[in-house]
JSON list of C-alpha atoms and ligand atoms in Angstrom, two decimals:
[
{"chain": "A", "resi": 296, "resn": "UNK", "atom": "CA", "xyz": [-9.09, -25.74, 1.99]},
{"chain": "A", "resi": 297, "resn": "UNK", "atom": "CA", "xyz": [-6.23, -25.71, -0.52]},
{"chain": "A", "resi": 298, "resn": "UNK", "atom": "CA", "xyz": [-3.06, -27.52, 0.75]},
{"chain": "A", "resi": 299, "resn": "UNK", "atom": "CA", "xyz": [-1.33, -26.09, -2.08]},
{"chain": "A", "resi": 300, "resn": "UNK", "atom": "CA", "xyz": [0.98, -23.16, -0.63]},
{"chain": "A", "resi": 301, "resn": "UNK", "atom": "CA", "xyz": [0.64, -20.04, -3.46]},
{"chain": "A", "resi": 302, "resn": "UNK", "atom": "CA", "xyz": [4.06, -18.63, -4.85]},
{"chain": "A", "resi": 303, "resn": "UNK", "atom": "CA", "xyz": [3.70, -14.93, -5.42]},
{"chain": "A", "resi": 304, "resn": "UNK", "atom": "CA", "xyz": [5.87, -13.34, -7.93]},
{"chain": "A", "resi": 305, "resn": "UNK", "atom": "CA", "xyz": [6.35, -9.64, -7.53]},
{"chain": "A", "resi": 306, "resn": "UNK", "atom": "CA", "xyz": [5.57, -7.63, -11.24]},
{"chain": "A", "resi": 307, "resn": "UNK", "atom": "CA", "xyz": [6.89, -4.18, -11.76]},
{"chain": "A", "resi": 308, "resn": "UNK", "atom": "CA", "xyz": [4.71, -1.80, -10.11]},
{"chain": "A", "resi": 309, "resn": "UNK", "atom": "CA", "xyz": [3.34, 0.95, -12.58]},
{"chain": "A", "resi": 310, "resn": "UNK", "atom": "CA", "xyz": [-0.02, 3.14, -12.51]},
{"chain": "A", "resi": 311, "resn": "UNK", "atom": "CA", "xyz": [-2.33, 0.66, -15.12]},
{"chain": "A", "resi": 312, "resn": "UNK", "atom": "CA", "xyz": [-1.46, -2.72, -13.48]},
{"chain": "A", "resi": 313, "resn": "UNK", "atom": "CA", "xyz": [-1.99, -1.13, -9.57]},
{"chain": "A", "resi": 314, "resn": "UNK", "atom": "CA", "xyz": [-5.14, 0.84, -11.29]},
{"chain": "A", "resi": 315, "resn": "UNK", "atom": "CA", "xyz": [-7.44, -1.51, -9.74]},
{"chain": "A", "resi": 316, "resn": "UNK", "atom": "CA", "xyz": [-6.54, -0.92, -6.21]},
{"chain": "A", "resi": 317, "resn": "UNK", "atom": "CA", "xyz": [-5.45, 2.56, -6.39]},
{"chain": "A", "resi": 318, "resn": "UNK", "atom": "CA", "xyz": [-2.81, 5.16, -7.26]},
{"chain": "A", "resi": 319, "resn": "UNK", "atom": "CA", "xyz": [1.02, 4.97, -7.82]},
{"chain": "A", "resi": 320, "resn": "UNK", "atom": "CA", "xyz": [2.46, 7.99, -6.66]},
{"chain": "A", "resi": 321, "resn": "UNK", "atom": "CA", "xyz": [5.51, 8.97, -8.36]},
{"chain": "A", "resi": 322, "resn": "UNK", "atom": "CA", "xyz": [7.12, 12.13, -10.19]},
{"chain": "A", "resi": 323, "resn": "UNK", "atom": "CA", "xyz": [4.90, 12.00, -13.33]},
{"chain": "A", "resi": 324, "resn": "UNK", "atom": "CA", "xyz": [6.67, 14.59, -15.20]},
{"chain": "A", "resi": 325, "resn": "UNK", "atom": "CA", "xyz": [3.35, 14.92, -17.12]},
{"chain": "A", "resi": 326, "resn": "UNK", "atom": "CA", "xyz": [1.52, 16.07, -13.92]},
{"chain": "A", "resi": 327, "resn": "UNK", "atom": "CA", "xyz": [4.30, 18.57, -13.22]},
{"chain": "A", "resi": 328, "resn": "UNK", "atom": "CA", "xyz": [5.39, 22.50, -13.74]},
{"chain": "A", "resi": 329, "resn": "UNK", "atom": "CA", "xyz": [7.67, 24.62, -12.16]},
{"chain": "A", "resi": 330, "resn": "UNK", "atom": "CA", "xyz": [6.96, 26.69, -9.35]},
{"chain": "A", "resi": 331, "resn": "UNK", "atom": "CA", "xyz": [8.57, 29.18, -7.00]},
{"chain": "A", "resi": 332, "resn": "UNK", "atom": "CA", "xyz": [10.83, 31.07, -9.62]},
{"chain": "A", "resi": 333, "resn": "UNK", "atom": "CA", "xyz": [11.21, 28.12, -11.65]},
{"chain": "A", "resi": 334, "resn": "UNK", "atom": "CA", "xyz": [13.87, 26.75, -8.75]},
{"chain": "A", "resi": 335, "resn": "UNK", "atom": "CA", "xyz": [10.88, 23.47, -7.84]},
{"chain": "A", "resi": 336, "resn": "UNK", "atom": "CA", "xyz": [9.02, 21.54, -10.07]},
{"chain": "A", "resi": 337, "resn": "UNK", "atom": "CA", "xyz": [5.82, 20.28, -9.00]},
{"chain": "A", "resi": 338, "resn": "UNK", "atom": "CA", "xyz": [4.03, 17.46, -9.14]},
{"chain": "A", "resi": 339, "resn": "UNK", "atom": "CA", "xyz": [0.42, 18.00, -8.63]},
{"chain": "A", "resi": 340, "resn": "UNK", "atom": "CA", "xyz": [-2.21, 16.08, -7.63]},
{"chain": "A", "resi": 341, "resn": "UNK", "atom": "CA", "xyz": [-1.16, 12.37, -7.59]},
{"chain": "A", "resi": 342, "resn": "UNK", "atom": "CA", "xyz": [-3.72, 11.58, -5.08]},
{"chain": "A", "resi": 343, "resn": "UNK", "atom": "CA", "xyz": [-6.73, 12.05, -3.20]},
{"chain": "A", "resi": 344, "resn": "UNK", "atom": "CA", "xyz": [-6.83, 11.05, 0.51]},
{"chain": "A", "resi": 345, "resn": "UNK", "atom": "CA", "xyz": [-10.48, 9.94, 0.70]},
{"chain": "A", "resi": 346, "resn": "UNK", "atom": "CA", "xyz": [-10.84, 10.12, 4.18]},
{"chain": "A", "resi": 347, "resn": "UNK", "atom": "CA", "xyz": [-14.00, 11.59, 5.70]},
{"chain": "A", "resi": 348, "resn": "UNK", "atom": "CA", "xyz": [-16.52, 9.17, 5.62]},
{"chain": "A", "resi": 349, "resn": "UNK", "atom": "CA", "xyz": [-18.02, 9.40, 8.81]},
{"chain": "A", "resi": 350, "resn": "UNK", "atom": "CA", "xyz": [-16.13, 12.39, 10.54]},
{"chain": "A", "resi": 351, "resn": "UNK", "atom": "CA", "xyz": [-12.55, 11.08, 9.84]},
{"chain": "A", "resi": 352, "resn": "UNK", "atom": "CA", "xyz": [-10.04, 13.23, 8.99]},
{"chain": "A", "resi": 353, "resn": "UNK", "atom": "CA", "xyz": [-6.66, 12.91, 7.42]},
{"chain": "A", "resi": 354, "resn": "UNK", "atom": "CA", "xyz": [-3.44, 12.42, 9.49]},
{"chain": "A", "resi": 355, "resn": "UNK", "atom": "CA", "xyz": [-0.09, 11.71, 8.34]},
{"chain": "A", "resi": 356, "resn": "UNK", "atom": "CA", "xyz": [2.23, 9.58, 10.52]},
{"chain": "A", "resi": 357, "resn": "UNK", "atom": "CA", "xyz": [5.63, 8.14, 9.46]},
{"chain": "A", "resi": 358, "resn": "UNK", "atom": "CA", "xyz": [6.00, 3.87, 9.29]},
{"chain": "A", "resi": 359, "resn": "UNK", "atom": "CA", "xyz": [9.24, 2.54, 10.50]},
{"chain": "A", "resi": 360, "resn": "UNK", "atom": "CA", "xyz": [9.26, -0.55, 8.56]},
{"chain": "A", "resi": 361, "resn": "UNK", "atom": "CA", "xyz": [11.55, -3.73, 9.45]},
{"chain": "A", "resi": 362, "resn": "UNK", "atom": "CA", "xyz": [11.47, -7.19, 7.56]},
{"chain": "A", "resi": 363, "resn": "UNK", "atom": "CA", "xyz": [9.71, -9.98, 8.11]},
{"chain": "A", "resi": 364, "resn": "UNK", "atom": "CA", "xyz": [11.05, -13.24, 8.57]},
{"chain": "A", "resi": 365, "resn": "UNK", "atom": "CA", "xyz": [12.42, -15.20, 4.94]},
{"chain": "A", "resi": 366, "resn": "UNK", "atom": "CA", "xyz": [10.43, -16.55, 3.43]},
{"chain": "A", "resi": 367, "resn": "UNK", "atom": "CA", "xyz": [7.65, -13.95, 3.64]},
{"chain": "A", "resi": 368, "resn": "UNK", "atom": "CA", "xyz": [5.07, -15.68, 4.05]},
{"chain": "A", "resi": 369, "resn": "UNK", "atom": "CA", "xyz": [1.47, -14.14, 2.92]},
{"chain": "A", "resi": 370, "resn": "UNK", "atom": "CA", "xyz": [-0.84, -15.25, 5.66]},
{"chain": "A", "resi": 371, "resn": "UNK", "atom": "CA", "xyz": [-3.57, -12.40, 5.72]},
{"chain": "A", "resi": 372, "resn": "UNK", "atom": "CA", "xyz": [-4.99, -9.22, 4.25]},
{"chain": "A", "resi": 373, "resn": "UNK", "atom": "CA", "xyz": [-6.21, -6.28, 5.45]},
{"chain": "A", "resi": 374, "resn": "UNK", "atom": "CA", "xyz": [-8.50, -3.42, 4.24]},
{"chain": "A", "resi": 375, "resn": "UNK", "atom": "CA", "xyz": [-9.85, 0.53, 5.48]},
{"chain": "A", "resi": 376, "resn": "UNK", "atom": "CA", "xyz": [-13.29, 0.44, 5.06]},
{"chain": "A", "resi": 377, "resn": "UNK", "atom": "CA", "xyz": [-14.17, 4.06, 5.94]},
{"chain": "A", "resi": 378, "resn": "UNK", "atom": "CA", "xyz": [-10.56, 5.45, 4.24]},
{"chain": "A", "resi": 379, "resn": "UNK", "atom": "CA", "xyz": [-7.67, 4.96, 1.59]},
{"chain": "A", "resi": 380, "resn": "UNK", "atom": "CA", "xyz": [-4.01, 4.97, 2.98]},
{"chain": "A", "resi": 381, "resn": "UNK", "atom": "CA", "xyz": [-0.93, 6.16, 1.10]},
{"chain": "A", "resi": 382, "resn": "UNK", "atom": "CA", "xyz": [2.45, 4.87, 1.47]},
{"chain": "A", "resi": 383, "resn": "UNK", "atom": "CA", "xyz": [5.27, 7.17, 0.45]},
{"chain": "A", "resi": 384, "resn": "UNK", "atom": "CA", "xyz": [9.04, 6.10, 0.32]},
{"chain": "A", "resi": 385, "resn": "UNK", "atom": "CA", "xyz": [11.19, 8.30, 2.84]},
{"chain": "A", "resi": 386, "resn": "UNK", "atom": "CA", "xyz": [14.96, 6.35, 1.24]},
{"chain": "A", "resi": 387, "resn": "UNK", "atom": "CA", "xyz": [15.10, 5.28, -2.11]},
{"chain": "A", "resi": 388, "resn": "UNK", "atom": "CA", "xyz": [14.65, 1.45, -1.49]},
{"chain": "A", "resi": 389, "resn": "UNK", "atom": "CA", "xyz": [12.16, -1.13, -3.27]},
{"chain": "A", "resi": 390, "resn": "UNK", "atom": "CA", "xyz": [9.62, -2.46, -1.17]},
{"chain": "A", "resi": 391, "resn": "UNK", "atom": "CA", "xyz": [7.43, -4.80, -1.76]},
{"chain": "A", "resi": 392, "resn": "UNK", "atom": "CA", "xyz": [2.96, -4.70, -1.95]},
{"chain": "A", "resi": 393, "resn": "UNK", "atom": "CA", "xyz": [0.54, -7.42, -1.70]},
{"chain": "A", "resi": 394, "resn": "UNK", "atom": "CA", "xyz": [-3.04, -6.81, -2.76]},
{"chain": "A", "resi": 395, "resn": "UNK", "atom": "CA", "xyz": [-6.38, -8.34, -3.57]},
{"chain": "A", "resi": 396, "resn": "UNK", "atom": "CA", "xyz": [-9.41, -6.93, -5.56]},
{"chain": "A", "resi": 397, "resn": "UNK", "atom": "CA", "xyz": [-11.56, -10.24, -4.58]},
{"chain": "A", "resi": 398, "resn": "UNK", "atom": "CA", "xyz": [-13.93, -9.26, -1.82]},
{"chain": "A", "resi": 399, "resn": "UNK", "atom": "CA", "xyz": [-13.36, -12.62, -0.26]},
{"chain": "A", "resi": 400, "resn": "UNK", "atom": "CA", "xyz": [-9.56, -12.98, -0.92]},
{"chain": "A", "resi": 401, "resn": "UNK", "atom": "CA", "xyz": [-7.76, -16.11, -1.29]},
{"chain": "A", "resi": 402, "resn": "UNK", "atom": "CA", "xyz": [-4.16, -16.50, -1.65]},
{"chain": "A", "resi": 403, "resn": "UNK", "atom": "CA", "xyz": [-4.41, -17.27, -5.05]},
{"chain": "A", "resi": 404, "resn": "UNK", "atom": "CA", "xyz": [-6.35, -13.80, -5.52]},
{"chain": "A", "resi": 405, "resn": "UNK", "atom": "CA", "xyz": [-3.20, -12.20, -4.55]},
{"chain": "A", "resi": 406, "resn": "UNK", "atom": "CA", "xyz": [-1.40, -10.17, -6.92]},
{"chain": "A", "resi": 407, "resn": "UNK", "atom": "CA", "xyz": [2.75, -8.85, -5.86]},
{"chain": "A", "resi": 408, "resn": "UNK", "atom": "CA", "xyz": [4.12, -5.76, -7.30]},
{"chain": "A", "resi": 409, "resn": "UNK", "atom": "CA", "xyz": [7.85, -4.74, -6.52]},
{"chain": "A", "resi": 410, "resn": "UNK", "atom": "CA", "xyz": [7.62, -1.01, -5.85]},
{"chain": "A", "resi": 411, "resn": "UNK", "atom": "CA", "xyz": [11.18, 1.40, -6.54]},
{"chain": "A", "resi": 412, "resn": "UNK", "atom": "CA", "xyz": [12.29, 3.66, -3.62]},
{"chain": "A", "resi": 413, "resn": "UNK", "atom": "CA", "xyz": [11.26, 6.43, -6.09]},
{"chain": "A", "resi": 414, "resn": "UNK", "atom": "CA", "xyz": [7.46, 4.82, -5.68]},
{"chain": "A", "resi": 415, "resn": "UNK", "atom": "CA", "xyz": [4.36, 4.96, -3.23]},
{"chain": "A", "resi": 416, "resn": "UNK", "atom": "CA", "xyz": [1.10, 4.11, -3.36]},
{"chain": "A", "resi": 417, "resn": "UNK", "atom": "CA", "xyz": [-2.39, 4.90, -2.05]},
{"chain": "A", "resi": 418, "resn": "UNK", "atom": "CA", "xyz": [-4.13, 1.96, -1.43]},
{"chain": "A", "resi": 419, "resn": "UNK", "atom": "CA", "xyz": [-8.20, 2.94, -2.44]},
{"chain": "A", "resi": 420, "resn": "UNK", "atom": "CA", "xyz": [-10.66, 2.63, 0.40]},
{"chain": "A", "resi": 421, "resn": "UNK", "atom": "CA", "xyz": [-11.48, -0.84, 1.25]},
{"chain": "A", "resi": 422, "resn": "UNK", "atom": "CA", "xyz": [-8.56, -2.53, -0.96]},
{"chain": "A", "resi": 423, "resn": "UNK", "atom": "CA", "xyz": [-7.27, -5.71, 0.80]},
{"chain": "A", "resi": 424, "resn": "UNK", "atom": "CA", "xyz": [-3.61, -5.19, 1.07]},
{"chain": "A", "resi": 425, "resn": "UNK", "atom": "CA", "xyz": [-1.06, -6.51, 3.09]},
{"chain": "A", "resi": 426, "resn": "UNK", "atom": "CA", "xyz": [0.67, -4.70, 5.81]},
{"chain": "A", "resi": 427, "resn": "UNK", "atom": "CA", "xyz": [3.84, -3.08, 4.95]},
{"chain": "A", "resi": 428, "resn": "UNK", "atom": "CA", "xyz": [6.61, -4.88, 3.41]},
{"chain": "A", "resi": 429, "resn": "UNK", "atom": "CA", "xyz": [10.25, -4.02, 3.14]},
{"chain": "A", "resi": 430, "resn": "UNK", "atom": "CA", "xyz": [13.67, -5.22, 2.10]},
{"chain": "A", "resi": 431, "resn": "UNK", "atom": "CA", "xyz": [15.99, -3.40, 4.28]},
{"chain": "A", "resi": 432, "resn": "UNK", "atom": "CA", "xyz": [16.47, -3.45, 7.71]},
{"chain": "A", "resi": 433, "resn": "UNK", "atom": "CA", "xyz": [14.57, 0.02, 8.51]},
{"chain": "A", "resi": 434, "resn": "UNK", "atom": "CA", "xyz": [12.57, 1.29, 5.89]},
{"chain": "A", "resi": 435, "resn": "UNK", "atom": "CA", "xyz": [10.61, 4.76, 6.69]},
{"chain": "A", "resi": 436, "resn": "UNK", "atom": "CA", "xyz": [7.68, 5.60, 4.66]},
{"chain": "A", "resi": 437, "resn": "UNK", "atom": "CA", "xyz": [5.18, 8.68, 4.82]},
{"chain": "A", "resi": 438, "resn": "UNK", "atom": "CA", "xyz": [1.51, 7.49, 5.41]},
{"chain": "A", "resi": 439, "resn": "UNK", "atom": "CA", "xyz": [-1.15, 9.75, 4.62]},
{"chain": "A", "resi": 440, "resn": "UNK", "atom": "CA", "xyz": [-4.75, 7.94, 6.18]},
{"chain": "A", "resi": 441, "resn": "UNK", "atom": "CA", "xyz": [-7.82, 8.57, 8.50]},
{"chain": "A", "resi": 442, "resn": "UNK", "atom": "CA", "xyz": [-8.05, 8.96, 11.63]},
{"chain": "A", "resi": 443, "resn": "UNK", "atom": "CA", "xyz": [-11.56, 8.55, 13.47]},
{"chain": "A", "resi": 444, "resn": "UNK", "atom": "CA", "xyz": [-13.24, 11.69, 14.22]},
{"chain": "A", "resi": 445, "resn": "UNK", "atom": "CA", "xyz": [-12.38, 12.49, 17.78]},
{"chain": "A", "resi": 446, "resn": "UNK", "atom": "CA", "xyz": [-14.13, 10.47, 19.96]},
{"chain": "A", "resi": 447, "resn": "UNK", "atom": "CA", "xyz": [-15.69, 8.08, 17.74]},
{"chain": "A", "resi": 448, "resn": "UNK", "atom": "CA", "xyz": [-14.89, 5.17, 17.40]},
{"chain": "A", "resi": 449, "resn": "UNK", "atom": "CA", "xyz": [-15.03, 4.32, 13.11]},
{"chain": "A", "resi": 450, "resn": "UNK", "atom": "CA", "xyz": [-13.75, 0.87, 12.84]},
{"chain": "A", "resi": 451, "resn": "UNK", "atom": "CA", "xyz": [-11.70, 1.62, 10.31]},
{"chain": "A", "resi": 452, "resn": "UNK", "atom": "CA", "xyz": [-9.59, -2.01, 10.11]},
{"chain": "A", "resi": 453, "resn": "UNK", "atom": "CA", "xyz": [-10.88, -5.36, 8.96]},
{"chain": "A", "resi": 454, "resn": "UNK", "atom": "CA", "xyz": [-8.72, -8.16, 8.78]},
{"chain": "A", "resi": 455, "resn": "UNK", "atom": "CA", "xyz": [-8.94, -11.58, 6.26]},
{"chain": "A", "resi": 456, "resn": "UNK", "atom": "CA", "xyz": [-6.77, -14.52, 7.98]},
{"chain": "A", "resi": 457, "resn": "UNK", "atom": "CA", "xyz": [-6.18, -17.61, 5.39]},
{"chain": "A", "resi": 458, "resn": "UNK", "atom": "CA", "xyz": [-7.48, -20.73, 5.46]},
{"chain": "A", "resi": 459, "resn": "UNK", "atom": "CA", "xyz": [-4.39, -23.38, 4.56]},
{"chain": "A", "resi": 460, "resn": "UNK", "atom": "CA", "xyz": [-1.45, -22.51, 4.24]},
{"chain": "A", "resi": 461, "resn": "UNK", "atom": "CA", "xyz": [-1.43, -19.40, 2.61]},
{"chain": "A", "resi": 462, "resn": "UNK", "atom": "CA", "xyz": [0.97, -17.52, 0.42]},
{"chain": "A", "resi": 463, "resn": "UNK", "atom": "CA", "xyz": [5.01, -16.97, 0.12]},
{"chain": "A", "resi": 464, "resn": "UNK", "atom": "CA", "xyz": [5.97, -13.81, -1.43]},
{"chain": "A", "resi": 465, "resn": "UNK", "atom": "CA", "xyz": [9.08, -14.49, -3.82]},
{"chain": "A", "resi": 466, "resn": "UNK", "atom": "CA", "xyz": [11.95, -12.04, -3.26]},
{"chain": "A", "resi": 467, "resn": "UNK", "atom": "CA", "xyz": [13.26, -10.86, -6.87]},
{"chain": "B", "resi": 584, "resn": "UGC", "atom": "N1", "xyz": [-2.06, -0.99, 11.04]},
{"chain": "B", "resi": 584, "resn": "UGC", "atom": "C1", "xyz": [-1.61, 0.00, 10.32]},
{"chain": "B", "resi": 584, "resn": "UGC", "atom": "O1", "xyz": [-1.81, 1.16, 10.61]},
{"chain": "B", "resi": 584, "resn": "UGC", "atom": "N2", "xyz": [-0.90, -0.34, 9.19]},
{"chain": "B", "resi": 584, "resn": "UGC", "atom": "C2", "xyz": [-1.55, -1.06, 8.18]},
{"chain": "B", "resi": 584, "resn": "UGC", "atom": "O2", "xyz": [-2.77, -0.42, 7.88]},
{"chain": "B", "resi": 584, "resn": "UGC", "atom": "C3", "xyz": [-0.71, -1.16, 6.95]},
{"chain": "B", "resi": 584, "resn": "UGC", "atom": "O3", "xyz": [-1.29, -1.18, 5.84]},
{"chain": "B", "resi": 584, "resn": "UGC", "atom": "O4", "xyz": [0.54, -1.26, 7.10]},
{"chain": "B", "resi": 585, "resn": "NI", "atom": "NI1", "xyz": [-3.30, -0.72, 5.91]}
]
């Protein structure tokens, strides 16, 4: 058990260093082209909600975000077993994203990125990730994630509680 307590530092979020635990999704003008008259561009195909393992189906619900206590402290992970789960800025405010591509994370598996308001991401099915985080006092985000076929029961959450004394997320 490590009595050390981890310091995370956040890194710039972009698509190659996130690669490993899923998409960014942001206006790639190199994924665009105009549409409708030329009046909206588009910006195709950032993601794939991968969803449907065993009957689920996509839903999209909207997070009202609120801060956690300073210093953030990094305590657990989380993952989706049976489904990915995008995150999409509603207000252009950073945000912050904790993640893990250990299958037995530690806090010192943890890597921070600092996300723009003008970035989301879709965390990959089964990523460990930590639940939202945000900067300001309400941040809304679109989610885009499974939800169990209708009457079953998928358990679609599995949880990864530290040993120690975990992590503390540096504020930039
Ligand atoms: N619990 C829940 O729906 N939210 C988490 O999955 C999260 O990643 O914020
Ligand atoms: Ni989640």
């Amino acid at each position: 058990m490590s009595s050390e307590i981890v310091t995370l530092r956040p890194e710039p979020l972009t698509a190659k260093a996130f690669a490993a635990f899923g998409q960014v999704i942001e206006a790639d003008h190199e994924k665009s082209y105009l549409i409708n008259e030329g009046t909206t561009r588009r910006f195709h195909d950032l993601a794939q909600a991968d969803v449907t393992d065993e009957g689920g189906e996509a839903i999209l619900s909207i997070f009202r975000g609120t801060p956690r206590p300073l210093p953030i402290a990094i305590s657990m992970l989380e993952r989706h077993p049976l489904g990915s789960q995008a995150f999409v800025p509603m207000q252009p405010a950073p945000w912050l994203i904790v993640v893990s591509d250990a299958e037995n994370p530690t806090p010192a598996s943890c890597r921070a990125f600092l996300a723009t308001g003008s970035q989301g991401v879709q965390y990959a099915k089964n990523v460990w990730h930590h639940p939202l985080l945000v900067l300001e006092p309400t941040q809304d985000f679109l989610i885009v994630d499974r939800q169990s076929a209708k009457g079953k029961a998928g358990d679609n959450l599995e949880e990864r509680w530290f040993d120690g004394k975990g992590a503390i997320l540096q504020i930039p």
